[in-house]
């Protein structure tokens, strides 16, 4: 896909996310909208994955450390053909495998995640295994910025640098909001880029809602031999829906019928703008 096609795909995924959460009457709306561009760049442009072979040994691995924002991941996996799109209607229903955090019974999901702070540790182990086995795959993990207050993140950061895991790419969805408010009010993180660099990572800062910047940064990794890469993706929580953007309440707010209709109208207009009025 070219950049405009990726932008259109991200809009479609946002629409799918909102419909799924509205139907289920539960979900983490703001977080999934903020990370949609990141996941779209990964799954439609950057990562080597094959829906017909979800356990292909040479596949790139993705760990959703920010596990509560699973809705966008499920929608993308369904769109890529890992499981039928009709199954999205079962999200968070009794007996469904599409539960509220990543579930490795779902094709394309590598690990159960959700306890914040664990994803990077898992990714370090996978990247180390690839080095030991001489395999070419890369390991990507998406973390939340509120998650950076977890001590296990920094233990894993040290290990990734110590073992020179340049096949490891960490991404932080830096939307500066968490469930209880601003990250800087809850637990100050800055200077976050400098901290990761001090821990031995090659740090790249991008606009995490700019598809061209994301693709360029992800495709260029690693830029420093022998160093893991940390992509600081500055995003907007609730991105794509004007009345949800940067509103803490939308962390896990379920859109009403009226809000869903308004959001669909906004996203449809955005799709038209990307396509030059042809949609």
Coordinates of C-alpha atoms in Angstrom, one line a residue:
X1 CA 0.0 0.0 0.0
X2 CA 1.1 3.6 -0.6
X3 CA 0.8 6.2 2.0
X4 CA -2.7 7.4 1.0
X5 CA -4.0 3.8 0.9
X6 CA -2.6 3.3 4.4
X7 CA -4.3 6.4 5.6
X8 CA -7.6 5.2 4.2
X9 CA -7.1 1.8 5.8
X10 CA -6.5 3.5 9.2
X11 CA -9.8 5.3 8.8
X12 CA -11.6 2.1 8.0
X13 CA -10.0 0.4 11.0
X14 CA -11.1 3.3 13.3
X15 CA -14.7 2.8 12.0
X16 CA -14.5 -0.9 12.6
X17 CA -13.2 -0.3 16.2
X18 CA -16.0 2.1 17.0
X19 CA -18.7 -0.2 15.6
X20 CA -17.3 -3.1 17.6
X21 CA -17.1 -1.3 20.9
X22 CA -20.6 0.2 20.4
X23 CA -22.0 -3.3 19.7
X24 CA -20.2 -4.8 22.6
X25 CA -21.0 -1.9 25.0
X26 CA -17.4 -2.1 26.3
X27 CA -13.9 -1.3 25.3
X28 CA -11.0 1.1 25.4
X29 CA -12.0 3.5 22.8
X30 CA -9.5 6.4 23.1
X31 CA -6.5 4.2 23.4
X32 CA -7.4 2.1 20.3
X33 CA -8.0 5.2 18.2
X34 CA -4.6 6.6 19.2
X35 CA -2.7 3.5 18.2
X36 CA -4.5 2.7 14.9
X37 CA -2.0 4.5 12.7
X38 CA 0.9 2.7 14.3
X39 CA -0.7 -0.8 13.9
X40 CA -1.8 0.0 10.3
X41 CA 1.8 0.9 9.4
X42 CA 3.1 -2.3 11.0
X43 CA 0.6 -4.8 9.6
X44 CA 0.0 -3.4 6.1
X45 CA 3.5 -2.1 5.2
X46 CA 6.3 -3.1 7.6
X47 CA 6.0 -6.5 9.3
X48 CA 6.4 -9.8 7.5
X49 CA 3.3 -11.8 8.5
X50 CA 1.1 -14.3 6.6
X51 CA -2.5 -14.9 7.7
X52 CA -2.5 -18.3 6.1
X53 CA 0.5 -19.3 8.2
X54 CA 0.1 -17.6 11.6
X55 CA 2.8 -19.7 13.1
X56 CA 5.3 -19.3 10.2
X57 CA 8.7 -19.5 11.9
X58 CA 10.2 -16.6 9.9
X59 CA 7.3 -14.2 10.7
X60 CA 7.9 -10.9 12.5
X61 CA 6.5 -10.9 16.0
X62 CA 4.3 -8.2 17.5
X63 CA 3.6 -8.0 21.3
X64 CA 0.8 -5.6 22.4
X65 CA 2.2 -4.7 25.7
X66 CA -0.5 -2.0 25.8
X67 CA -2.9 -4.9 25.9
X68 CA -6.1 -3.0 26.9
X69 CA -6.1 -1.3 23.5
X70 CA -6.8 -4.6 21.8
X71 CA -9.7 -3.5 19.7
X72 CA -7.6 -2.0 16.9
X73 CA -5.4 -5.1 16.8
X74 CA -8.4 -7.4 16.5
X75 CA -9.9 -5.3 13.7
X76 CA -6.7 -5.4 11.8
X77 CA -6.1 -9.1 12.3
X78 CA -9.6 -9.8 11.0
X79 CA -9.1 -7.4 8.1
X80 CA -5.9 -9.2 7.2
X81 CA -7.7 -12.6 7.2
X82 CA -6.4 -14.1 10.4
X83 CA -10.0 -14.9 11.4
X84 CA -13.4 -14.0 9.9
X85 CA -14.5 -10.4 10.3
X86 CA -17.9 -11.6 11.4
X87 CA -16.3 -12.8 14.6
X88 CA -15.7 -9.1 15.7
X89 CA -19.4 -9.1 16.6
X90 CA -18.6 -11.5 19.5
X91 CA -16.1 -9.2 21.1
X92 CA -16.3 -9.4 24.9
X93 CA -19.3 -11.8 24.7
X94 CA -19.5 -14.9 26.9
X95 CA -17.5 -17.7 25.3
X96 CA -15.8 -15.5 22.7
X97 CA -12.1 -15.8 22.2
X98 CA -12.1 -12.1 21.5
X99 CA -11.8 -11.0 25.1
X100 CA -10.8 -7.5 26.3
X101 CA -7.0 -8.1 26.2
X102 CA -4.9 -10.0 23.7
X103 CA -5.6 -13.8 23.7
X104 CA -3.2 -16.2 22.0
X105 CA -6.1 -18.5 21.1
X106 CA -6.7 -15.9 18.4
X107 CA -4.6 -16.5 15.2
X108 CA -2.0 -13.7 14.9
X109 CA -1.8 -13.0 18.6
X110 CA 1.6 -14.1 20.0
X111 CA 1.0 -13.7 23.8
X112 CA -1.7 -13.0 26.3
X113 CA -0.9 -9.5 27.6
X114 CA -2.6 -6.9 29.7
X115 CA -0.7 -6.6 32.9
X116 CA 1.2 -3.5 32.0
X117 CA 4.9 -3.7 32.0
X118 CA 5.3 -7.3 30.7
X119 CA 5.3 -6.9 27.0
X120 CA 8.8 -5.5 26.6
X121 CA 10.2 -8.3 28.7
X122 CA 8.5 -10.9 26.4
X123 CA 9.8 -9.1 23.3
X124 CA 13.3 -9.1 24.7
X125 CA 13.2 -12.8 25.1
X126 CA 11.8 -13.4 21.6
X127 CA 14.5 -11.1 20.1
X128 CA 17.2 -12.9 22.0
X129 CA 15.9 -16.2 20.8
X130 CA 16.0 -15.0 17.2
X131 CA 19.7 -14.0 17.7
X132 CA 20.6 -17.3 19.3
X133 CA 18.8 -19.3 16.5
X134 CA 20.2 -17.2 13.7
X135 CA 16.7 -16.3 12.4
X136 CA 16.0 -13.0 10.6
X137 CA 12.7 -12.0 12.1
X138 CA 12.2 -8.8 14.1
X139 CA 10.2 -8.3 17.2
X140 CA 8.0 -5.2 17.7
X141 CA 6.2 -4.2 20.9
X142 CA 3.8 -1.4 21.5
X143 CA 3.8 0.2 25.0
X144 CA 1.6 2.8 26.5
X145 CA 3.2 5.9 28.1
X146 CA 1.5 5.4 31.4
X147 CA 3.1 2.0 31.4
X148 CA 6.5 3.6 31.6
X149 CA 6.0 3.9 35.3
X150 CA 6.4 0.1 35.6
X151 CA 9.8 -1.0 36.8
X152 CA 9.8 -4.1 34.7
X153 CA 9.9 -1.9 31.6
X154 CA 13.3 -0.5 32.6
X155 CA 14.7 -3.9 33.5
X156 CA 13.8 -5.1 30.0
X157 CA 15.2 -1.9 28.5
X158 CA 18.6 -2.7 30.2
X159 CA 18.5 -6.3 29.0
X160 CA 17.7 -5.3 25.4
X161 CA 20.7 -3.0 25.3
X162 CA 23.0 -5.4 27.1
X163 CA 22.3 -8.2 24.6
X164 CA 22.6 -5.7 21.6
X165 CA 19.2 -6.7 20.3
X166 CA 19.1 -4.6 17.1
X167 CA 16.2 -6.8 15.9
X168 CA 14.0 -5.4 18.7
X169 CA 11.8 -2.3 18.1
X170 CA 9.9 -0.8 20.9
X171 CA 7.2 1.7 20.2
X172 CA 5.6 4.0 22.8
X173 CA 2.1 5.4 22.1
X174 CA 2.9 8.8 23.7
X175 CA -0.6 10.3 23.9
X176 CA 0.2 11.8 27.4
X177 CA -3.1 10.6 28.9
X178 CA -3.9 7.5 31.0
X179 CA -7.0 6.3 32.8
X180 CA -6.6 8.7 35.8
X181 CA -5.5 11.8 33.8
X182 CA -2.3 13.3 32.4
X183 CA 0.8 11.1 32.6
X184 CA 2.8 14.0 33.9
X185 CA 0.4 14.6 36.8
X186 CA 0.1 10.9 37.7
X187 CA 3.8 10.1 37.4
X188 CA 6.1 12.4 35.6
X189 CA 8.0 10.7 32.7
X190 CA 10.0 13.5 31.1
X191 CA 12.6 13.6 29.7
X192 CA 11.4 10.3 28.4
X193 CA 13.4 10.3 25.1
X194 CA 16.6 11.0 27.0
X195 CA 15.9 8.2 29.5
X196 CA 15.6 5.6 26.8
X197 CA 18.8 6.9 25.1
X198 CA 20.6 6.7 28.4
X199 CA 19.5 3.1 28.7
X200 CA 21.3 2.3 25.5
X201 CA 18.5 2.5 22.9
X202 CA 18.5 4.3 19.6
X203 CA 15.6 6.7 19.9
X204 CA 13.6 8.1 17.0
X205 CA 10.8 10.6 17.7
X206 CA 7.8 10.8 15.2
X207 CA 4.3 12.1 14.9
X208 CA 2.5 8.8 15.6
X209 CA -0.5 9.8 13.7
X210 CA 1.4 10.8 10.6
X211 CA 1.5 7.7 8.4
X212 CA 4.5 8.8 6.3
X213 CA 6.6 9.5 9.3
X214 CA 5.7 6.2 10.9
X215 CA 6.5 4.1 7.9
X216 CA 9.8 5.9 7.3
X217 CA 10.9 5.3 10.9
X218 CA 9.7 1.7 11.1
X219 CA 11.3 0.7 7.8
X220 CA 14.6 2.4 8.7
X221 CA 15.0 0.4 12.0
X222 CA 17.5 -0.5 13.1
X223 CA 19.6 2.6 12.3
X224 CA 22.3 1.8 14.9
X225 CA 23.9 -1.6 14.7
X226 CA 24.0 -3.4 18.0
X227 CA 21.3 -1.2 19.6
X228 CA 17.5 -1.8 20.0
X229 CA 15.3 0.9 18.5
X230 CA 12.8 2.9 20.5
X231 CA 10.2 4.8 18.5
X232 CA 8.6 7.6 20.5
X233 CA 5.3 8.0 18.7
X234 CA 3.6 11.2 19.8
X235 CA -0.1 10.6 19.3
X236 CA -3.5 12.1 20.1
X237 CA -5.8 10.0 22.3
X238 CA -9.1 9.4 20.5
X239 CA -7.5 10.4 17.2
X240 CA -10.0 10.7 14.3
X241 CA -13.0 11.7 16.3
X242 CA -12.9 15.4 17.1
X243 CA -15.1 15.2 20.3
X244 CA -13.0 12.3 21.7
X245 CA -9.6 13.7 21.1
X246 CA -7.5 14.4 24.2
X247 CA -10.6 13.7 26.4
X248 CA -9.6 11.4 29.3
X249 CA -13.2 10.3 29.7
X250 CA -12.9 8.5 26.4
X251 CA -10.2 6.1 27.7
X252 CA -13.0 3.4 27.9
X253 CA -16.1 5.4 27.0
X254 CA -18.6 3.5 24.9
X255 CA -20.1 5.8 22.2
X256 CA -23.8 6.3 22.3
X257 CA -25.9 5.8 19.1
X258 CA -25.7 9.5 18.4
X259 CA -22.0 9.7 19.1
X260 CA -21.3 6.7 16.8
X261 CA -23.3 8.4 14.0
X262 CA -21.3 11.6 14.4
X263 CA -18.0 9.8 14.5
X264 CA -18.9 7.8 11.3
X265 CA -19.8 11.1 9.6
X266 CA -16.4 12.6 10.6
X267 CA -14.5 9.5 9.5
X268 CA -16.3 9.2 6.2
X269 CA -15.5 12.9 5.5
X270 CA -11.9 12.2 6.3
X271 CA -11.9 9.2 3.9
X272 CA -13.3 11.5 1.2
X273 CA -10.5 14.1 1.8
X274 CA -7.8 11.4 1.6
X275 CA -9.3 10.1 -1.6
X276 CA -9.7 13.5 -3.2
X277 CA -13.5 13.3 -3.1
X278 CA -13.7 9.9 -4.9
X279 CA -15.1 7.9 -1.9

